PDB file of C-alpha atoms and ligand atoms in Angstrom:
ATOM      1  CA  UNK A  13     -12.959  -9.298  33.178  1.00  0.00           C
ATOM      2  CA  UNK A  14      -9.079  -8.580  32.342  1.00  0.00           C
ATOM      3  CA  UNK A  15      -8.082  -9.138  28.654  1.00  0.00           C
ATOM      4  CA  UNK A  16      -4.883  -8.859  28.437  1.00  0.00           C
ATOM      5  CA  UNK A  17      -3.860  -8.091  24.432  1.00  0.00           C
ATOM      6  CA  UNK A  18       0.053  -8.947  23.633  1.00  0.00           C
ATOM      7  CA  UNK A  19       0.687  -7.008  20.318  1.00  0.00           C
ATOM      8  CA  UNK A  20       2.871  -5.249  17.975  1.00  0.00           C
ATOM      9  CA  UNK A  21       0.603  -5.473  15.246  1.00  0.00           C
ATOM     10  CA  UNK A  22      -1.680  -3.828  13.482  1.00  0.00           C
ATOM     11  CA  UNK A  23      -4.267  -5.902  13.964  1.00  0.00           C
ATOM     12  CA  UNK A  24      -3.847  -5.926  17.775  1.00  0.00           C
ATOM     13  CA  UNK A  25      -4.304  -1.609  18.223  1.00  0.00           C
ATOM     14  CA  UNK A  26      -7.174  -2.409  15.779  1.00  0.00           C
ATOM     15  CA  UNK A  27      -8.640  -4.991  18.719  1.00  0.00           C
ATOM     16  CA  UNK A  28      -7.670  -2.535  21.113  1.00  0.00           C
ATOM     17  CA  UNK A  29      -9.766   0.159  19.473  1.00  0.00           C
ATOM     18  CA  UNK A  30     -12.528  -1.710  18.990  1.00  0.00           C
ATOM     19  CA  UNK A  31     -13.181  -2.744  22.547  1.00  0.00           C
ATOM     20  CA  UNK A  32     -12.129   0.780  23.580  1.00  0.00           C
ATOM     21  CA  UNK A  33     -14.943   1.791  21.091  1.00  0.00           C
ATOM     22  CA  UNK A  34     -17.787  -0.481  22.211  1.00  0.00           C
ATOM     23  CA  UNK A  35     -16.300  -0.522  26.213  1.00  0.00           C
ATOM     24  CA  UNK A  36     -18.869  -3.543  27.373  1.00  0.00           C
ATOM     25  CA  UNK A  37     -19.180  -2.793  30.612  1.00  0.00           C
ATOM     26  CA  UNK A  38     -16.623  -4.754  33.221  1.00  0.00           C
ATOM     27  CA  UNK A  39     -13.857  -5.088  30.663  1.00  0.00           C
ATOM     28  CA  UNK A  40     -10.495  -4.175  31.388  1.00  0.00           C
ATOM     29  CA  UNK A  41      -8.006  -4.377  28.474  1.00  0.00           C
ATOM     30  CA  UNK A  42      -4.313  -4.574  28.363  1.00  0.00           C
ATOM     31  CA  UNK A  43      -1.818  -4.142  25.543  1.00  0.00           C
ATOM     32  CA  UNK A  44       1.648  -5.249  25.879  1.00  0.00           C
ATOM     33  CA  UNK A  45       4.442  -3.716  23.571  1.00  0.00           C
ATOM     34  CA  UNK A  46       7.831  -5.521  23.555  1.00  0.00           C
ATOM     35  CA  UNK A  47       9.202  -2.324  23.089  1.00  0.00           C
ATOM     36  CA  UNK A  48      11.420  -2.956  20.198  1.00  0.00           C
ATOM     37  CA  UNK A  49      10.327   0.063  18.259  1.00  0.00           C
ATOM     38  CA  UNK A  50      11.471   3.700  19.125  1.00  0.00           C
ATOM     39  CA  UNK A  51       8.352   5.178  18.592  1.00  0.00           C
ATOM     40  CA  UNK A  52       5.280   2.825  18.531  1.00  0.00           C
ATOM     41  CA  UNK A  53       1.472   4.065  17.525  1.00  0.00           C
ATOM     42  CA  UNK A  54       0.156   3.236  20.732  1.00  0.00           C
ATOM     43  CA  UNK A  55      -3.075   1.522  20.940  1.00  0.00           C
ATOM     44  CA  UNK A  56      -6.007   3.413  23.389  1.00  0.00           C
ATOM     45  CA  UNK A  57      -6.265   1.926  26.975  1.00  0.00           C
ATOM     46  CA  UNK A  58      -3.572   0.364  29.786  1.00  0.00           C
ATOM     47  CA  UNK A  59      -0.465  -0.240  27.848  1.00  0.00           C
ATOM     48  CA  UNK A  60       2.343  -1.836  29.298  1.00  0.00           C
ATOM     49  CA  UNK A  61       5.767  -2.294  27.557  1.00  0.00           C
ATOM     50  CA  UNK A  62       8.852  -4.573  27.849  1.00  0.00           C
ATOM     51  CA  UNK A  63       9.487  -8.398  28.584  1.00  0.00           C
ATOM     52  CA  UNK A  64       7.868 -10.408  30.913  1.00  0.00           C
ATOM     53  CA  UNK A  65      10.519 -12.246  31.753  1.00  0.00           C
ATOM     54  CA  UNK A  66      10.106 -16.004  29.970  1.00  0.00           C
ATOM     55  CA  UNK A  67       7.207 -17.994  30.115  1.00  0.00           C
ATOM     56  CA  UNK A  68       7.363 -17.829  33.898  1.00  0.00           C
ATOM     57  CA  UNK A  69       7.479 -14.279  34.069  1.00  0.00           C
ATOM     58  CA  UNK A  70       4.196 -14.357  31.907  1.00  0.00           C
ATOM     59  CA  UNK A  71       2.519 -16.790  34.081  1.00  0.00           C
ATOM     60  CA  UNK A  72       3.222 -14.926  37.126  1.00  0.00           C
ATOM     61  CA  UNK A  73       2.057 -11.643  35.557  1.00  0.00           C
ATOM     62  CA  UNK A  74      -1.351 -13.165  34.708  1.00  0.00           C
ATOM     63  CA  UNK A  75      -1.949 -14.034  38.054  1.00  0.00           C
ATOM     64  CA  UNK A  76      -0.320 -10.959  39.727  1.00  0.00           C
ATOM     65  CA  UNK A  77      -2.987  -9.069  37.877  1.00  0.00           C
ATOM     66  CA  UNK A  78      -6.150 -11.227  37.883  1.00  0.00           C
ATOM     67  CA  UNK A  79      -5.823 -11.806  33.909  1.00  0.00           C
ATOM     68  CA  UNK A  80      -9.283 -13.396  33.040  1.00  0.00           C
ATOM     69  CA  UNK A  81      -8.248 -14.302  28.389  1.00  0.00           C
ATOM     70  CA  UNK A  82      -4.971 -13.526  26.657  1.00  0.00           C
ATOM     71  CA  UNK A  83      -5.201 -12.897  22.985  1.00  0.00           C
ATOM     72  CA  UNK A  84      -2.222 -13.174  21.327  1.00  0.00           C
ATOM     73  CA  UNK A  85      -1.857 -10.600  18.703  1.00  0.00           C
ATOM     74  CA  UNK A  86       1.790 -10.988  18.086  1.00  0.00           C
ATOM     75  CA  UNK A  87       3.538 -10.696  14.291  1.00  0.00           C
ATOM     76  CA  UNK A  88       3.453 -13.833  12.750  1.00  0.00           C
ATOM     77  CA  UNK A  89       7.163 -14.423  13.012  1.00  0.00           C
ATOM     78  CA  UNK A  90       7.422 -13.180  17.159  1.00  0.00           C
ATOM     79  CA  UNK A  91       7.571 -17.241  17.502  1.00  0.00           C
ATOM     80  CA  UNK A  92       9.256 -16.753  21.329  1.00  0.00           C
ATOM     81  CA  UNK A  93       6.405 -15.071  22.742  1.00  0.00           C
ATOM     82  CA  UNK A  94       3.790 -17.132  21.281  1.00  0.00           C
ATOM     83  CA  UNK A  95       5.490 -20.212  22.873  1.00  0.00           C
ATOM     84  CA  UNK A  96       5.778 -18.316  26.096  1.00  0.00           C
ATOM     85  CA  UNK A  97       1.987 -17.316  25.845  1.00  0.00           C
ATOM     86  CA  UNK A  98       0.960 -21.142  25.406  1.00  0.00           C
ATOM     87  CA  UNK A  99       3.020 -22.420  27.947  1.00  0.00           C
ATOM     88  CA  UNK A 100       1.820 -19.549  30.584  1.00  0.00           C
ATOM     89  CA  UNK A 101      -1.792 -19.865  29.784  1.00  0.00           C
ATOM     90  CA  UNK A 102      -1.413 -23.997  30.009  1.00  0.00           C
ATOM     91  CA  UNK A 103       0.064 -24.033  33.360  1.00  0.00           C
ATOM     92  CA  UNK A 104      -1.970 -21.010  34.828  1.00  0.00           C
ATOM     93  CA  UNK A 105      -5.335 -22.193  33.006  1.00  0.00           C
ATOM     94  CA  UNK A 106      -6.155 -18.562  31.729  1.00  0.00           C
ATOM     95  CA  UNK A 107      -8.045 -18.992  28.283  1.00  0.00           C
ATOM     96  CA  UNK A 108      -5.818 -18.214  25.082  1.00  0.00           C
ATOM     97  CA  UNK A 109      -6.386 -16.936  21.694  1.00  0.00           C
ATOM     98  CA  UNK A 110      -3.952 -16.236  18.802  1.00  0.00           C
ATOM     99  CA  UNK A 111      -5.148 -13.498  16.897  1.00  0.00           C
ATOM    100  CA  UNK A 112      -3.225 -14.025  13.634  1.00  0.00           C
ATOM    101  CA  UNK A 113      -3.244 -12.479  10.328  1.00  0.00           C
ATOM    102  CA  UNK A 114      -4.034 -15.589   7.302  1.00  0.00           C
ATOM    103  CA  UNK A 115      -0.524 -15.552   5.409  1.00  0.00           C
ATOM    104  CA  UNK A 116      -0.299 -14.933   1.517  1.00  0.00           C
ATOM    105  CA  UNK A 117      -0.746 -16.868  -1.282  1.00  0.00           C
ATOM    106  CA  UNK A 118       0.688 -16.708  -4.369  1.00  0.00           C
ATOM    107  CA  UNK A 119      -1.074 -16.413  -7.680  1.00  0.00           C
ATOM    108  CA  UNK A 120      -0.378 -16.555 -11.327  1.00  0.00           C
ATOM    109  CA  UNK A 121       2.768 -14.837 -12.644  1.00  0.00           C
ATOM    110  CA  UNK A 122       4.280 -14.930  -8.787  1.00  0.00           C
ATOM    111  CA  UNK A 123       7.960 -16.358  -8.878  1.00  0.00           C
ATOM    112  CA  UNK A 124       8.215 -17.642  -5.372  1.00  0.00           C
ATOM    113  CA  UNK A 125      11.114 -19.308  -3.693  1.00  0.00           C
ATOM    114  CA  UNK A 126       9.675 -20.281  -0.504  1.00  0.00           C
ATOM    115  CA  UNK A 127      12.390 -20.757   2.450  1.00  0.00           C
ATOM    116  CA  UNK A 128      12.426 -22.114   6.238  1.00  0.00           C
ATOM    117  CA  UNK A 129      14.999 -19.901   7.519  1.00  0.00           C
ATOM    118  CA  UNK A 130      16.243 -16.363   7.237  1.00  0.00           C
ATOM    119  CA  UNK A 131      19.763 -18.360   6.778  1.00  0.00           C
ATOM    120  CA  UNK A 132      18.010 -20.321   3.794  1.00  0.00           C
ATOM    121  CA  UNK A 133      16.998 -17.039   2.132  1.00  0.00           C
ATOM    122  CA  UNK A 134      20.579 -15.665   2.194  1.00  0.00           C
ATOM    123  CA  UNK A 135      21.730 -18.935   0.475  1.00  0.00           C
ATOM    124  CA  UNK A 136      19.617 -18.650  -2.238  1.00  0.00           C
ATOM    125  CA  UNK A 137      20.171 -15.250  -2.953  1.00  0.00           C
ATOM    126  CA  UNK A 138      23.202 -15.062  -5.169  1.00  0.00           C
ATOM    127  CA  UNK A 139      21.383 -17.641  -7.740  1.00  0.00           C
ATOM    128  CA  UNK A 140      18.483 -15.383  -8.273  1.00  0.00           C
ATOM    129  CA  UNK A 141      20.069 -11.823  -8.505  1.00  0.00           C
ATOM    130  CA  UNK A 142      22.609  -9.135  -7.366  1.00  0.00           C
ATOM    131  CA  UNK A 143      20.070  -5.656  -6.255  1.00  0.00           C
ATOM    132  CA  UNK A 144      18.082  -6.882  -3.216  1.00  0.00           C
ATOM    133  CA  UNK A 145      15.441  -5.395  -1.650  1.00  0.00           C
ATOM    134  CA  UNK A 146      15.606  -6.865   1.788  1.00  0.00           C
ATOM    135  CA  UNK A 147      12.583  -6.486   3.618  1.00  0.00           C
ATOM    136  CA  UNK A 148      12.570  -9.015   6.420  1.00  0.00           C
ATOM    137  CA  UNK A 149      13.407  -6.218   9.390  1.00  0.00           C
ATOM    138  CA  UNK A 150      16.815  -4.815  11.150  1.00  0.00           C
ATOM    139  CA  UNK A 151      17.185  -7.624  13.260  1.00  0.00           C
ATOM    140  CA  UNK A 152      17.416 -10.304  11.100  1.00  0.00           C
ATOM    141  CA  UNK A 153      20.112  -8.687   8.914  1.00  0.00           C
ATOM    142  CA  UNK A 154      23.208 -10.729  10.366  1.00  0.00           C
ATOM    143  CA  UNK A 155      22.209 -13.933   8.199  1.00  0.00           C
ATOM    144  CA  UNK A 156      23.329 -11.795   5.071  1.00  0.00           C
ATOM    145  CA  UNK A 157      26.168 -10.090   6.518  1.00  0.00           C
ATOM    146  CA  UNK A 158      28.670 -12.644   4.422  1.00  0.00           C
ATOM    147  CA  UNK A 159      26.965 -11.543   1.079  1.00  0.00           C
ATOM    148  CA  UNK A 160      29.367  -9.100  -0.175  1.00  0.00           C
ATOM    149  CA  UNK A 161      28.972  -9.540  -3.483  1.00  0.00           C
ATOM    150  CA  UNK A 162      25.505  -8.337  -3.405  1.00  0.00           C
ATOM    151  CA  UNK A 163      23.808  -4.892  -3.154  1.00  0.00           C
ATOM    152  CA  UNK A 164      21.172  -4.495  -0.879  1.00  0.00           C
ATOM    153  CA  UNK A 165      18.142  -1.605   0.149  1.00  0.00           C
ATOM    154  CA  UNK A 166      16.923  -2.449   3.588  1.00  0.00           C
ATOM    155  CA  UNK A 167      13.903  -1.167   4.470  1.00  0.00           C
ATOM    156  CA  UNK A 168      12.642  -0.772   8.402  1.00  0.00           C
ATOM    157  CA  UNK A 169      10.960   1.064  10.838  1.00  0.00           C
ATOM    158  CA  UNK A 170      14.157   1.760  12.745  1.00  0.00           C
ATOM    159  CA  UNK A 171      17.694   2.196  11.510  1.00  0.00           C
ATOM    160  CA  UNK A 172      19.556  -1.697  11.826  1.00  0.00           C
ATOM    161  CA  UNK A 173      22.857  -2.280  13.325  1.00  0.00           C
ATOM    162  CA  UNK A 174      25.579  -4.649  13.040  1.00  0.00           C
ATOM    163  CA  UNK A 175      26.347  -6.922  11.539  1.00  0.00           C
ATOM    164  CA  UNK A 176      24.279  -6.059   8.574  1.00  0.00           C
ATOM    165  CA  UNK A 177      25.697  -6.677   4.758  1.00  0.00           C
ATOM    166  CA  UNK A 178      28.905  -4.191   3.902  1.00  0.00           C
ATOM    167  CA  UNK A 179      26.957  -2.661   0.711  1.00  0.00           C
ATOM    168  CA  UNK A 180      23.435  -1.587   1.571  1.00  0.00           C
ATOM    169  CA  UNK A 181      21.462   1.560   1.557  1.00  0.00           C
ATOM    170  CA  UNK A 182      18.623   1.932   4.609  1.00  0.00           C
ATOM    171  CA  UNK A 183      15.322   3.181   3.662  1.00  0.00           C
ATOM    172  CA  UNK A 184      13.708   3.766   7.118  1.00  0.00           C
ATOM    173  CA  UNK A 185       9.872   3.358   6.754  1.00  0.00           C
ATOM    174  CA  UNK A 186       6.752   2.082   7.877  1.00  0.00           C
ATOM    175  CA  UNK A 187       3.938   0.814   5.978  1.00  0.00           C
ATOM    176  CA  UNK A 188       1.329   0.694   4.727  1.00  0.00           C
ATOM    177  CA  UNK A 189       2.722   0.785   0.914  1.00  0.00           C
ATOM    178  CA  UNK A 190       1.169   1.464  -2.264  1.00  0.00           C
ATOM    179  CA  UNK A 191       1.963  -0.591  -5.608  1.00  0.00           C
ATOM    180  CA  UNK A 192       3.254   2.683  -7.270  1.00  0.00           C
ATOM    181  CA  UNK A 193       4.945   3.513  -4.703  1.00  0.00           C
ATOM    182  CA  UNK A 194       6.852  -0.260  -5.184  1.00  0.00           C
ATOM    183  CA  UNK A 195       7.144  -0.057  -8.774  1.00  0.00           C
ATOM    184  CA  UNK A 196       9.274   3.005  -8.507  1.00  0.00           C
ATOM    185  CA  UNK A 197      11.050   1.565  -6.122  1.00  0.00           C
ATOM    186  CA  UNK A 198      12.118  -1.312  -7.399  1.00  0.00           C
ATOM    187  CA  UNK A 199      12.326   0.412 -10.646  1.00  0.00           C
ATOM    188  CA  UNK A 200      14.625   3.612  -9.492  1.00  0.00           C
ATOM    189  CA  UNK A 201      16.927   0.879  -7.596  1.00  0.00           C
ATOM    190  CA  UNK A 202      17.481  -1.307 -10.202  1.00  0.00           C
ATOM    191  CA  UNK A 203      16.036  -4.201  -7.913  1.00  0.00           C
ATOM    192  CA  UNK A 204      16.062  -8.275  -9.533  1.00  0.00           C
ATOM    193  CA  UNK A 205      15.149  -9.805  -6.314  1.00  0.00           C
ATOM    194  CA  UNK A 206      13.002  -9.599  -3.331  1.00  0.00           C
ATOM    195  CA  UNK A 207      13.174 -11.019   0.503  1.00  0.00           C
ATOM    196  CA  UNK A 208      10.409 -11.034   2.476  1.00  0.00           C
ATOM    197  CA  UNK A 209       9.002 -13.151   5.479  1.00  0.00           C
ATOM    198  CA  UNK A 210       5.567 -14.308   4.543  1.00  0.00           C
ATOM    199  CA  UNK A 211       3.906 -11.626   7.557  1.00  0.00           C
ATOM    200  CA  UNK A 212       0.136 -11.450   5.230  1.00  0.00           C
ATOM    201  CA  UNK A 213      -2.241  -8.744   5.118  1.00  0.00           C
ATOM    202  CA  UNK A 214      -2.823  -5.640   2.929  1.00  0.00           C
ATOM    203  CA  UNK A 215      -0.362  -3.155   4.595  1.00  0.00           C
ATOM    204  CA  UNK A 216       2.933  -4.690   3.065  1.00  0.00           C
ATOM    205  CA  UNK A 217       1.327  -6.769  -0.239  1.00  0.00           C
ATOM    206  CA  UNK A 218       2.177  -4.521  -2.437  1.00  0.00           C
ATOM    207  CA  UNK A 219       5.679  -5.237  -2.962  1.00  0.00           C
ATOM    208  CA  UNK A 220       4.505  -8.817  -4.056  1.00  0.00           C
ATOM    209  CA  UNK A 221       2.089  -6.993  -6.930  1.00  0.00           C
ATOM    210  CA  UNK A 222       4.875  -5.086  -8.288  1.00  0.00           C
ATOM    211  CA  UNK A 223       7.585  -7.812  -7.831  1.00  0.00           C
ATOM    212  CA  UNK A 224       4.896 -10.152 -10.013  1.00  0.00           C
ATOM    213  CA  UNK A 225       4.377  -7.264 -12.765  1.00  0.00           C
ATOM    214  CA  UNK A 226       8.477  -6.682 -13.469  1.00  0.00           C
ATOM    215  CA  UNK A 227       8.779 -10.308 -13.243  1.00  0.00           C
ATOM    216  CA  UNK A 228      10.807 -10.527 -10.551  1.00  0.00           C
ATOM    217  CA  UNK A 229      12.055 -13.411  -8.210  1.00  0.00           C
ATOM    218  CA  UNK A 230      10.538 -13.633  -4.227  1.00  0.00           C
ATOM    219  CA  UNK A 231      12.140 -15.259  -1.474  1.00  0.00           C
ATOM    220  CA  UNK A 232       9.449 -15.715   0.941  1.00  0.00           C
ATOM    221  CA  UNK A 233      10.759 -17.197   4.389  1.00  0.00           C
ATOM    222  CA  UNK A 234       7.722 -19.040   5.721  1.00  0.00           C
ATOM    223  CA  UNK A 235       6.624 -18.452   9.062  1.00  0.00           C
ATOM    224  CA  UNK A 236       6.757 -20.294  12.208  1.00  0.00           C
ATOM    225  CA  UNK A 237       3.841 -22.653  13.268  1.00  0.00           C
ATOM    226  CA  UNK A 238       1.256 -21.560  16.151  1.00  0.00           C
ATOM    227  CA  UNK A 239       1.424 -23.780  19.221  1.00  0.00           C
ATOM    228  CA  UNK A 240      -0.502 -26.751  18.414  1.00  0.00           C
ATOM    229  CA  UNK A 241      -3.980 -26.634  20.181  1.00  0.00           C
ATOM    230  CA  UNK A 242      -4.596 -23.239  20.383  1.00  0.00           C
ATOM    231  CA  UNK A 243      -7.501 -21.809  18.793  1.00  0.00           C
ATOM    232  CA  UNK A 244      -6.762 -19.143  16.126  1.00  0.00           C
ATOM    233  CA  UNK A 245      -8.862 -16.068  14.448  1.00  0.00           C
ATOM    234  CA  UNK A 246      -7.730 -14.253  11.351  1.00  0.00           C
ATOM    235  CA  UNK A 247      -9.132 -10.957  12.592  1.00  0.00           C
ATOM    236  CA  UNK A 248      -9.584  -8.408  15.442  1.00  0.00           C
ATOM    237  CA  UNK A 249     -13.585  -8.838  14.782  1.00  0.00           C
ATOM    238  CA  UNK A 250     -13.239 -12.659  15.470  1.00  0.00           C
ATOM    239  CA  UNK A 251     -11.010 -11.914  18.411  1.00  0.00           C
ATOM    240  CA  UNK A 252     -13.645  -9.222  19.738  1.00  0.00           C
ATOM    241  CA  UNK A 253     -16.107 -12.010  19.241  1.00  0.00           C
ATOM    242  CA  UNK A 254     -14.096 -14.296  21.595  1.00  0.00           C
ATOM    243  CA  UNK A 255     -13.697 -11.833  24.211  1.00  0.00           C
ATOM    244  CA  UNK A 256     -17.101 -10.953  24.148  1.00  0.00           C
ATOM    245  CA  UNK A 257     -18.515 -14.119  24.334  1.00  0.00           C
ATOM    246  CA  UNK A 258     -16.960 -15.208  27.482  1.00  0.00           C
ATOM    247  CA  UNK A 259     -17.644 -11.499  29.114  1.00  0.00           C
ATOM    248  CA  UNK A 260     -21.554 -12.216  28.548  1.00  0.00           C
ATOM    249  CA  UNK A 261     -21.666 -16.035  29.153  1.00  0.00           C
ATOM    250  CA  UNK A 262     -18.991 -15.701  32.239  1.00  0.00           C
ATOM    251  CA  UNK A 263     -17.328 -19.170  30.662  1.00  0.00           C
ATOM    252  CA  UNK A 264     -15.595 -20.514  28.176  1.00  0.00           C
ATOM    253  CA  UNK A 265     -16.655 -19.802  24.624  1.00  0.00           C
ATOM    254  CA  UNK A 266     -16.482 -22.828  21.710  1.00  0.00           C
ATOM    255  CA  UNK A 267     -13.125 -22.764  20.046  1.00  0.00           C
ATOM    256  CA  UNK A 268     -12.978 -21.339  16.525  1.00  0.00           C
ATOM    257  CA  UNK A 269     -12.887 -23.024  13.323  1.00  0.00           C
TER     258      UNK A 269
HETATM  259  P1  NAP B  11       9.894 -12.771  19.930  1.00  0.00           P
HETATM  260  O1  NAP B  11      11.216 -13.143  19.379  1.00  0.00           O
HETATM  261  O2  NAP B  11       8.806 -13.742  19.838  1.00  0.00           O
HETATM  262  O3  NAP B  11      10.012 -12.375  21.470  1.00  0.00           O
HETATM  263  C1  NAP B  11      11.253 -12.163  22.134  1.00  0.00           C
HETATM  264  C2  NAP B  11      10.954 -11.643  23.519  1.00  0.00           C
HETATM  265  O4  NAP B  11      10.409 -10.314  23.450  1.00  0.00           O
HETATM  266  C3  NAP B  11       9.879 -12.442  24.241  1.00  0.00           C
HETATM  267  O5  NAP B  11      10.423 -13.603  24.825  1.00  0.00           O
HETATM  268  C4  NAP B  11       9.380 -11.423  25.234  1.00  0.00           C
HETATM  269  O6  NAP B  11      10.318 -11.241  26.300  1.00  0.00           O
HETATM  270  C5  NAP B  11       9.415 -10.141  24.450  1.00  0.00           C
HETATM  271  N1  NAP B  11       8.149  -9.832  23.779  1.00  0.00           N
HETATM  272  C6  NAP B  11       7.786 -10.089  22.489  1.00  0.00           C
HETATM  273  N2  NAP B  11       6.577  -9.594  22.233  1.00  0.00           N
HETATM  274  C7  NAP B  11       6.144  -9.026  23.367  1.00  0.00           C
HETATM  275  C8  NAP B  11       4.967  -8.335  23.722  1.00  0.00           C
HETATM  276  N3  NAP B  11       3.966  -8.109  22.835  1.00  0.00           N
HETATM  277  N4  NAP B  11       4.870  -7.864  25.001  1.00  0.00           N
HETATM  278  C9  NAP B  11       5.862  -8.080  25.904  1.00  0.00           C
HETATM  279  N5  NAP B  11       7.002  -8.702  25.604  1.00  0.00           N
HETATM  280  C10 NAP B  11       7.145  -9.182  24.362  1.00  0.00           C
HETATM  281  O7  NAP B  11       9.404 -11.396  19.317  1.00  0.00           O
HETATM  282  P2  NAP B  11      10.090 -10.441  18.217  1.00  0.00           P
HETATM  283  O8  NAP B  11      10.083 -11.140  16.908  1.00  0.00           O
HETATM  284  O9  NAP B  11      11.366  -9.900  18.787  1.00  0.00           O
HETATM  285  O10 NAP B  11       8.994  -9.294  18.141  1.00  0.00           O
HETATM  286  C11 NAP B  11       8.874  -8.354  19.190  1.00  0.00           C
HETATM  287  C12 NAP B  11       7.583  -7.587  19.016  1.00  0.00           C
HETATM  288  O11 NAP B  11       7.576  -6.935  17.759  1.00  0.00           O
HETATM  289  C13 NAP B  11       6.344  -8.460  19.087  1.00  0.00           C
HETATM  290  O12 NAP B  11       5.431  -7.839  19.952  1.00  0.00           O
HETATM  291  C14 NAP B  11       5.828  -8.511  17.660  1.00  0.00           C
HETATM  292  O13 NAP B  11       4.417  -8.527  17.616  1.00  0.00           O
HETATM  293  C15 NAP B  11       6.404  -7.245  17.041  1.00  0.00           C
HETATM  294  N6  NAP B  11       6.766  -7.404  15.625  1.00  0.00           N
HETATM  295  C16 NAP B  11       7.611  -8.413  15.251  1.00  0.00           C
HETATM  296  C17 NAP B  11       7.932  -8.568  13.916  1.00  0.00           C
HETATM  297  C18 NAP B  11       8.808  -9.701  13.440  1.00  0.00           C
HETATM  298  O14 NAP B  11       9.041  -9.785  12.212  1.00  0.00           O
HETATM  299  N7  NAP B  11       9.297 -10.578  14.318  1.00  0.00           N
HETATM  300  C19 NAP B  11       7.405  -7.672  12.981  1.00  0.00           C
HETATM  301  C20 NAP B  11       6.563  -6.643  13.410  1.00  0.00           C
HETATM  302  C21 NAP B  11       6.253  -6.524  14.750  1.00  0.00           C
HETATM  303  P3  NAP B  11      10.194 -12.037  27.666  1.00  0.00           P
HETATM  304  O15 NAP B  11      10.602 -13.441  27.374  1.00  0.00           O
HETATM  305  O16 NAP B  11      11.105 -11.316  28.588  1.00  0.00           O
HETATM  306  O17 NAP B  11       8.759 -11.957  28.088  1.00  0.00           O
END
């Protein structure tokens, strides 16, 4: 059985390992990296890296390489691929999963301005503050290039490039992050309001805690819907459950919940 893994995530090199670690015999697993970042932490097994070339191109590759379950392990907000994934696996008939980290939620004390769009976010922005820490990655920096009013530390794994806003500092860095190490930076920056995209999990969280204890404002851009009628996991276990399920009963396994 081929599983073919497209990731980018944490949570996909942790699915990776975990099939690499219990190897059920007759299981061939393939990661696919778009190939975005310079230097990626490559998960253990095939890997294969770059486009596929549409939803076509993803099709064809599935049956080019006798591709038995996809899991889709993509970042929440890689909403192109995830199309392409459902449309290739509906008109080859190759079993899909999304594999998909639950979002956050806010709790008490959280000052959340919850957006659609990127575009939204940078609209909003002058009402709330004038230090931003921008954290919504290099390639979505364009929608506040016409903010030049405001100051802005953009943090990402790799240095961004035009057109990004005319007065910001880059912090280049890769989580995970600790709450003290947000509360001094929010604190030695002078920050009065966040951006993030609502990505979940524990890796990048802490900014929320420490935004929430200086009482700070969040924009949080919500995050694009899964394509309807696919069945989704919140975790690489639940994933490794899938796969495993149709490797021993050679069919179909029941949806999740
Ligand atoms: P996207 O907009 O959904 O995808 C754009 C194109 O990139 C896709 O059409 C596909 O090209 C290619 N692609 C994306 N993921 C791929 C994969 N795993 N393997 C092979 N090709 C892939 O995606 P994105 O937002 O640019 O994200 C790119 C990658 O970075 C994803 O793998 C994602 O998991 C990761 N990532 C994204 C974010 C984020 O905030 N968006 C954050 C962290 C990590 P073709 O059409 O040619 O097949």
């Amino acid at each position: 059985m081929h599983v073919l893994i497209l990731g980018g995530t944490t949570e996909a090199r942790r699915l990776a390992e975990s099939l690499a670690a219990g190897t059920p015999a007759g299981l061939r697993v393939t990661s696919s990296l778009a190939g975005r970042v310079g230097a990626p932490r490559l998960p253990p097994g095939e890997v294969r890296v770059g486009g596929f070339g549409g939803a076509e191109g993803l099709a064809r590759w599935l049956g080019e390489h006798a591709v038995d379950a996809v899991v889709d392990a993509t970042h929440p907000f890689a909403g192109t691929i995830s199309s392409n994934a459902a449309a290739a696996a509906a008109a080859t008939g190759v079993p899909l999963l999304v594999l998909r980290r639950p979002g956050w939620v806010p709790v008490a004390g959280d000052v959340w301005h919850e957006t659609g769009t990127l575009e939204e976010a940078a609209g909003l922005l002058p009402s709330l503050g004038r230090r931003v820490f921008l954290t919504t990655g290099r390639l979505g920096l364009a929608a506040f290039a016409a903010l030049e009013d405001l100051w802005f530390l953009v943090r990402s794994v790799d240095a961004p490039q035009a057109p990004a806003p005319p007065r910001m500092e880059v912090l280049l860095d890769r989580g995970p992050f600790t709450p003290e190490g947000e509360r001094e930076l929010l604190r030695r920056h002078a920050v009065d309001v966040v951006v993030t995209k609502d990505s979940g999990g524990q890796a990048t969280a802490p900014k929320l805690t420490a935004a929430r204890e200086a009482g700070l404002p969040v924009v949080v851009v919500r995050r694009p819907p899964v394509p309807p009628g696919v069945p989704i996991v919140p975790d690489p276990a639940a994933a490794a459950a899938w796969i495993s399920a149709r490797l021993h009963r050679g069919g179909t396994p029941p949806d999740p919940d």
